[in-house]
PDB file of C-alpha atoms in Angstrom:
ATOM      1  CA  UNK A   1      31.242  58.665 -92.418  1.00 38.00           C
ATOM      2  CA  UNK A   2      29.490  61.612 -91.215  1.00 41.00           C
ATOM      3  CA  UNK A   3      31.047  65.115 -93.045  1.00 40.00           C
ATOM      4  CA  UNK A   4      32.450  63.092 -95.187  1.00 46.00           C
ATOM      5  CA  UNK A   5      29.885  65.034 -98.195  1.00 52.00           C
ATOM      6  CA  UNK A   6      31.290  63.742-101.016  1.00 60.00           C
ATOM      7  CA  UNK A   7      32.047  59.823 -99.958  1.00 82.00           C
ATOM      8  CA  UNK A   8      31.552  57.407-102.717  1.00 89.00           C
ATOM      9  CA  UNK A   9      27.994  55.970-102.569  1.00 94.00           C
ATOM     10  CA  UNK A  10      27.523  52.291-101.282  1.00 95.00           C
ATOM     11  CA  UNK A  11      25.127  50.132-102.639  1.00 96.00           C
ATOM     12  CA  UNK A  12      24.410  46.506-100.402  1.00 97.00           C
ATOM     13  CA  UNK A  13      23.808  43.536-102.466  1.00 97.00           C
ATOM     14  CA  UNK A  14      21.787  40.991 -99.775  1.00 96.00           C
ATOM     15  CA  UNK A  15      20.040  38.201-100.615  1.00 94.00           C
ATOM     16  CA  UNK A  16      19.700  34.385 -99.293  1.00 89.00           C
ATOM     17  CA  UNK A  17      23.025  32.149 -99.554  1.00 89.00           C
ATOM     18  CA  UNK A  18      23.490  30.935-103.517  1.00 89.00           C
ATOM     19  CA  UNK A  19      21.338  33.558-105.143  1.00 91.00           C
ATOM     20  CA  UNK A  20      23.624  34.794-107.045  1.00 93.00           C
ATOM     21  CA  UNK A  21      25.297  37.586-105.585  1.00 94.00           C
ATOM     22  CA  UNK A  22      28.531  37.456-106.240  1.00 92.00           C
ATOM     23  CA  UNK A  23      28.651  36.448-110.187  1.00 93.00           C
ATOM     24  CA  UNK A  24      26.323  39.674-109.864  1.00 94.00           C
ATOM     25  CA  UNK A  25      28.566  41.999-108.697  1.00 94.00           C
ATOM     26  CA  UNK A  26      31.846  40.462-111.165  1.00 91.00           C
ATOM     27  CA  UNK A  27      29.735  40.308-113.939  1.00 91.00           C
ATOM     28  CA  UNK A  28      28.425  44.322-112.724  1.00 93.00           C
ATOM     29  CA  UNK A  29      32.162  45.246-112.500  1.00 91.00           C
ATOM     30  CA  UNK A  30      32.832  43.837-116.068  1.00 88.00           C
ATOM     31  CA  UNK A  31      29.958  45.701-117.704  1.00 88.00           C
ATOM     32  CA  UNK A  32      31.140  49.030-116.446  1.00 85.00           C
ATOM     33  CA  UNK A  33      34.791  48.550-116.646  1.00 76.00           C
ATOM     34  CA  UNK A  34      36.409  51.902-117.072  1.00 60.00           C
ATOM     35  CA  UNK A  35      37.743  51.097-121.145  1.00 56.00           C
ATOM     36  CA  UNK A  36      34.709  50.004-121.805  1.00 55.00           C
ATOM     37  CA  UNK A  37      32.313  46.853-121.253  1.00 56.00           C
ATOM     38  CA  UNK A  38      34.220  43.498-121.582  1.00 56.00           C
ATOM     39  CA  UNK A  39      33.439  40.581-122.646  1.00 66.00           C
ATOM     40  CA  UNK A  40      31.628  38.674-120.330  1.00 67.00           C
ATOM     41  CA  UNK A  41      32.738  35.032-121.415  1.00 69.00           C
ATOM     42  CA  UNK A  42      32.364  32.082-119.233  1.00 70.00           C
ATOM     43  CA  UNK A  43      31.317  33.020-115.930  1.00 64.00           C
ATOM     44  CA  UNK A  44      33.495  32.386-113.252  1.00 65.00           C
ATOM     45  CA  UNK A  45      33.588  29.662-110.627  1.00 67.00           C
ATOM     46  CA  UNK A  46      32.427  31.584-107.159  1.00 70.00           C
ATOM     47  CA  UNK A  47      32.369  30.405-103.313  1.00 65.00           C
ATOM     48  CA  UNK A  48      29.638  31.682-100.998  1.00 69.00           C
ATOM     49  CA  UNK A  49      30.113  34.605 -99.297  1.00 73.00           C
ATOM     50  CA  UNK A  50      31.664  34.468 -95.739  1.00 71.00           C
ATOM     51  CA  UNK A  51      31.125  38.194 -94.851  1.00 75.00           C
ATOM     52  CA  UNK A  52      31.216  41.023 -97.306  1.00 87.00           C
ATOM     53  CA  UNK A  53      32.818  41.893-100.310  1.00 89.00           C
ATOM     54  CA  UNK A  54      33.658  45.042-101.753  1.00 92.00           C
ATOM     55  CA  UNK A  55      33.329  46.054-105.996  1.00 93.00           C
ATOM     56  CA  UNK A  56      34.010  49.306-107.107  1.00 92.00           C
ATOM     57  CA  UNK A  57      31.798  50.271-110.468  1.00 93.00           C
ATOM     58  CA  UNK A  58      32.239  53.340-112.715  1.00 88.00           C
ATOM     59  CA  UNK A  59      28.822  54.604-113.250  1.00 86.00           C
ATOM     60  CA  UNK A  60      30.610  56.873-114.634  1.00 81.00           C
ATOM     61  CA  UNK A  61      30.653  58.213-110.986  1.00 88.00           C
ATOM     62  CA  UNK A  62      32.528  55.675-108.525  1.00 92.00           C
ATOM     63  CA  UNK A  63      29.802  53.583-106.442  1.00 93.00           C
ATOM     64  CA  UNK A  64      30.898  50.673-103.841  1.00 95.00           C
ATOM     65  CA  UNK A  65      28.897  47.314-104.174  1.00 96.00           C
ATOM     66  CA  UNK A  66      28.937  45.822-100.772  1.00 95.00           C
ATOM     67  CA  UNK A  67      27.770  42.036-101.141  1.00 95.00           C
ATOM     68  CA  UNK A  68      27.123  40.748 -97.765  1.00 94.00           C
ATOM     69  CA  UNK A  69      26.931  37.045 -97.535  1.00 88.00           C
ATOM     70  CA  UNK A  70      23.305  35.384 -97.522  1.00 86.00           C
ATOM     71  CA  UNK A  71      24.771  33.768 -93.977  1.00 86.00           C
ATOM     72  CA  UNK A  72      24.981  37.347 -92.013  1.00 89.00           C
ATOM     73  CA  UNK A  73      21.097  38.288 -92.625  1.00 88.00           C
ATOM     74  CA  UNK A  74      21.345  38.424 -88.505  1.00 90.00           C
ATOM     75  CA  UNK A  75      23.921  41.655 -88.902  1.00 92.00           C
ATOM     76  CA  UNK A  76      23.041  43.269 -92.165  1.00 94.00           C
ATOM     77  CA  UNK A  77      21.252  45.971 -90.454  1.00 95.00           C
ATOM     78  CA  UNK A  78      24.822  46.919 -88.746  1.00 95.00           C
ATOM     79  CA  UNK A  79      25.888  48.194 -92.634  1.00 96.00           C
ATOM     80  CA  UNK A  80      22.408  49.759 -93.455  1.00 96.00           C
ATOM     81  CA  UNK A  81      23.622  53.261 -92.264  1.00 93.00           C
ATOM     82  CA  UNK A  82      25.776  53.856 -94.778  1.00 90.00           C
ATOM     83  CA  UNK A  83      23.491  52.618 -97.753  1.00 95.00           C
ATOM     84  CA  UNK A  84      22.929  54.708-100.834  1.00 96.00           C
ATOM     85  CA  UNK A  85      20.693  51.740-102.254  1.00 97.00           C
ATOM     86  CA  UNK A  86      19.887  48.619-102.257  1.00 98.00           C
ATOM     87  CA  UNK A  87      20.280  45.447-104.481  1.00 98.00           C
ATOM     88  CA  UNK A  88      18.077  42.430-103.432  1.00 97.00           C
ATOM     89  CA  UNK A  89      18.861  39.087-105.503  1.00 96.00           C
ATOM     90  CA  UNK A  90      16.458  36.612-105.040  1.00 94.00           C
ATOM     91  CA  UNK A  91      16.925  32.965-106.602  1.00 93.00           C
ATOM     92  CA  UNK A  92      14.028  32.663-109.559  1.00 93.00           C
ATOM     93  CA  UNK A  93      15.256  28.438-109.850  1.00 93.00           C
ATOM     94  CA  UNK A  94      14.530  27.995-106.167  1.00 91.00           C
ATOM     95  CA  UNK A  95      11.343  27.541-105.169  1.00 87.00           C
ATOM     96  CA  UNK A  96      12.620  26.219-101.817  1.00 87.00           C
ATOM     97  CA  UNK A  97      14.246  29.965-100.802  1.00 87.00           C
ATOM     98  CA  UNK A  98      11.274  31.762-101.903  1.00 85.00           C
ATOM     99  CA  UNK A  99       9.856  32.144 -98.637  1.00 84.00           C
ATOM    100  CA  UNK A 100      13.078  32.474 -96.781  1.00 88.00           C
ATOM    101  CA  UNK A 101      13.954  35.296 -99.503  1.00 92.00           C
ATOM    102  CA  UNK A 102      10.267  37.199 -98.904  1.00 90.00           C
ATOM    103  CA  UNK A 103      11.319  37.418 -94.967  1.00 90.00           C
ATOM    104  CA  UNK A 104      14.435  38.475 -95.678  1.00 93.00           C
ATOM    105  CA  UNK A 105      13.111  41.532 -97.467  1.00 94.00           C
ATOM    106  CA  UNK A 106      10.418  42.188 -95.343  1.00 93.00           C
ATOM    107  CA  UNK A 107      12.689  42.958 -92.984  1.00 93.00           C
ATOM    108  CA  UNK A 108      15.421  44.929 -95.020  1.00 95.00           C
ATOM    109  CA  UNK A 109      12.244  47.095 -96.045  1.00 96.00           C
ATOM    110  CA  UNK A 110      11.360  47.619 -92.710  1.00 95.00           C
ATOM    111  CA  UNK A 111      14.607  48.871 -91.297  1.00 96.00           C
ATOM    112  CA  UNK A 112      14.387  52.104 -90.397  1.00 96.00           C
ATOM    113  CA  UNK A 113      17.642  53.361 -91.649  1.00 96.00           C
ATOM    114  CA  UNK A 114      16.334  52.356 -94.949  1.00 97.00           C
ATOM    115  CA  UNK A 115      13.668  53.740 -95.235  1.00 96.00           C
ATOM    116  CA  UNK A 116      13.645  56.499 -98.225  1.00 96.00           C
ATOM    117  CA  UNK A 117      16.664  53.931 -99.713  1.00 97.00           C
ATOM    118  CA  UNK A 118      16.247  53.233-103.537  1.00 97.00           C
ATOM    119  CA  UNK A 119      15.375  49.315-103.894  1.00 97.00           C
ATOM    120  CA  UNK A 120      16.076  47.113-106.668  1.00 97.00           C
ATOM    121  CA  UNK A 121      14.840  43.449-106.710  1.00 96.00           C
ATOM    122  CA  UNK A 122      16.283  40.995-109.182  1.00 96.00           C
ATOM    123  CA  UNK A 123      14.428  37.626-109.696  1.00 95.00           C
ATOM    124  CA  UNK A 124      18.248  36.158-110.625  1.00 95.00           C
ATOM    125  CA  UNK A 125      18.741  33.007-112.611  1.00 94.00           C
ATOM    126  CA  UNK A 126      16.399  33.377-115.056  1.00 94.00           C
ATOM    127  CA  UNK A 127      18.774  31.199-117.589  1.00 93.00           C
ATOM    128  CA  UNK A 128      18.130  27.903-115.721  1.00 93.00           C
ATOM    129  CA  UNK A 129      15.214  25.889-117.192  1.00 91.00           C
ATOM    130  CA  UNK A 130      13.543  25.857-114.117  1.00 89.00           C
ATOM    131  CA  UNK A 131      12.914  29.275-113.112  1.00 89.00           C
ATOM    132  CA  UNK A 132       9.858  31.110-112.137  1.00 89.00           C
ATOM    133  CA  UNK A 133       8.665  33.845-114.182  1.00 88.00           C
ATOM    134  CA  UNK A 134       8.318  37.858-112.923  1.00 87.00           C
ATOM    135  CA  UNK A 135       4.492  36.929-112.904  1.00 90.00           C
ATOM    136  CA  UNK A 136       4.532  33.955-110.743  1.00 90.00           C
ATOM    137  CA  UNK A 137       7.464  35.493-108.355  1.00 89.00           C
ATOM    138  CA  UNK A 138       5.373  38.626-107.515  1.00 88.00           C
ATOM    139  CA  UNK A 139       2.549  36.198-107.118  1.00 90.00           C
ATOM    140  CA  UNK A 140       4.463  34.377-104.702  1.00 87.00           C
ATOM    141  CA  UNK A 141       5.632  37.273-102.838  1.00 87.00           C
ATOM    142  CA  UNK A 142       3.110  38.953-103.001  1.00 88.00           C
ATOM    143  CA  UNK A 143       5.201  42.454-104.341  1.00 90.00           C
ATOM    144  CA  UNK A 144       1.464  44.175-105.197  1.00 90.00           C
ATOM    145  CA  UNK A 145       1.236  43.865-101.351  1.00 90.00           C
ATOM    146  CA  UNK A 146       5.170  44.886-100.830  1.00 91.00           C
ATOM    147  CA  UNK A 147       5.485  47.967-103.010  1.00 90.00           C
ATOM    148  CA  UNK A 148       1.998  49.216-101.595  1.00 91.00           C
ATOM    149  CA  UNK A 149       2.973  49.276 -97.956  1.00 90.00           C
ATOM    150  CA  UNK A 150       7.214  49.785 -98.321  1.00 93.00           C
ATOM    151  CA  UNK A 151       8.320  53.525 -98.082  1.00 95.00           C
ATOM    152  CA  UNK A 152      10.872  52.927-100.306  1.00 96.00           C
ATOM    153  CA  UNK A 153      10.584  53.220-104.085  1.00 96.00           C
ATOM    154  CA  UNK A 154      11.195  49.685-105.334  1.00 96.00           C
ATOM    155  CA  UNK A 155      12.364  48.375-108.933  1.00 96.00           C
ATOM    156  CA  UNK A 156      12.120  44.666-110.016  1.00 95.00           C
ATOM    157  CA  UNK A 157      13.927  43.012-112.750  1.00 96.00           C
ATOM    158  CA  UNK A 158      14.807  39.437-114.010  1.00 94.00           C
ATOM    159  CA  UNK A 159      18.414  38.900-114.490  1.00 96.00           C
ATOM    160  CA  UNK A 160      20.903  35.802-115.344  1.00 94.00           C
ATOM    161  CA  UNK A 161      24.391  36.966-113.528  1.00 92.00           C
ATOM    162  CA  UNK A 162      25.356  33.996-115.702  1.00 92.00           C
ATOM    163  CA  UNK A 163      24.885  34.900-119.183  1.00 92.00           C
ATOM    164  CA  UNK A 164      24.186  38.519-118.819  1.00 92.00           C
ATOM    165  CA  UNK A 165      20.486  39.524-119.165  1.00 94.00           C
ATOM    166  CA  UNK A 166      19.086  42.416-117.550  1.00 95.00           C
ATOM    167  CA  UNK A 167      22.539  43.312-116.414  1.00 95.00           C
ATOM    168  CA  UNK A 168      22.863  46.480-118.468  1.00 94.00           C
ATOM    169  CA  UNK A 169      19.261  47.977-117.226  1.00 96.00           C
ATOM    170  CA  UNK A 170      20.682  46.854-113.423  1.00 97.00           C
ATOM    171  CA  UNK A 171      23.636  49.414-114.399  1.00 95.00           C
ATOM    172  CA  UNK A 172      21.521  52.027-115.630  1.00 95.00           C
ATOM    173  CA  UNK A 173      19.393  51.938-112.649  1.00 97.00           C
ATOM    174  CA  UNK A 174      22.563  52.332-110.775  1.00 96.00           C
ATOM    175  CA  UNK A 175      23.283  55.242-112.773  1.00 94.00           C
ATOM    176  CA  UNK A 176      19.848  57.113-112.482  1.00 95.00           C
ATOM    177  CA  UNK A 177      20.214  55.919-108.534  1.00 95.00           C
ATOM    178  CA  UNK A 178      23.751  57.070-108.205  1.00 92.00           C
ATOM    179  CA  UNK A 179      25.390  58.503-110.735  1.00 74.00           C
ATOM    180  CA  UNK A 180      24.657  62.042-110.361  1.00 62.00           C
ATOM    181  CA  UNK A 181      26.365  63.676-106.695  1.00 53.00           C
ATOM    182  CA  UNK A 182      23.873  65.229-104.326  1.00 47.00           C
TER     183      UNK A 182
END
């Protein structure tokens, strides 16, 4: 994509397998549909992710949500070069992924390519009864520790893809990300 100076900005959703990631990016496309937010209603049924998939958002300036699935963390870095920023949905009703998830972004954050690359991390699934707050997830992954040493500047939010929270402040960090053209 080189001299290409105006390309639409691309924005990776990763994350471990059943996070969340897709519902994230439908219920994303919903939110900033073009005549205005819809209504979210039931959430849709959604398969894991075998490779990526591609959501176009109005911000109100087009950006490109590439979801890549949980199953291709050994070739993510092979779409890194053309990242604007990053979305990193982490399973809050998991306990079990938690340290899968933290080595996942360990290594995202330490990817060269992405290294000045806006990050936002969303504890997802905070409407099951079972999740882990914001306070015990940093605790557990030890984000004091993360945002300290990562070169990046990094966001963190809870969100429920399902019923909608935190989904409008995801958009308007995509917006004060992306929205404006360099």
């Amino acid at each position: 994509m080189a001299g290409a100076g105006r390309a639409v900005p691309t924005c990776l959703v990763l994350g471990v397998a059943g996070g969340g990631k897709s519902l994230l990016a439908r219920r994303l496309r919903q939110l900033s549909a073009e005549e205005g937010p819809a209504e979210l209603g039931e959430p849709p049924a959604t398969l894991p992710t075998v490779g990526t998939n591609l959501t176009d958002l109005r911000l109100p300036r087009p950006v490109t949500l590439r979801e890549l699935g949980g199953c291709m963390g050994p070739i993510w870095q092979s779409y890194y070069g053309e990242c604007s920023a990053l979305l990193f949905v982490v399973d809050a009703a998991d306990p079990t992924q938690v340290s899968s998830s933290c080595v996942q972004l360990l290594a995202v954050l330490s990817a060269a390519p992405l290294a000045a690359v806006p990050v936002l991390i969303l504890f997802n699934k905070i409407d099951l009864p079972c999740y882990m707050s914001v306070a015990e997830m940093k605790s557990l992954f030890r984000m004091q520790d993360i945002v300290s040493c990562a070169t990046q500047p990094i966001t963190i939010l809870e969100t429920s893809a399902r019923d909608g929270t935190g989904l409008v402040e995801v958009l308007q960090w995509l917006r004060a990300t992306l929205g404006d053209p360099r």
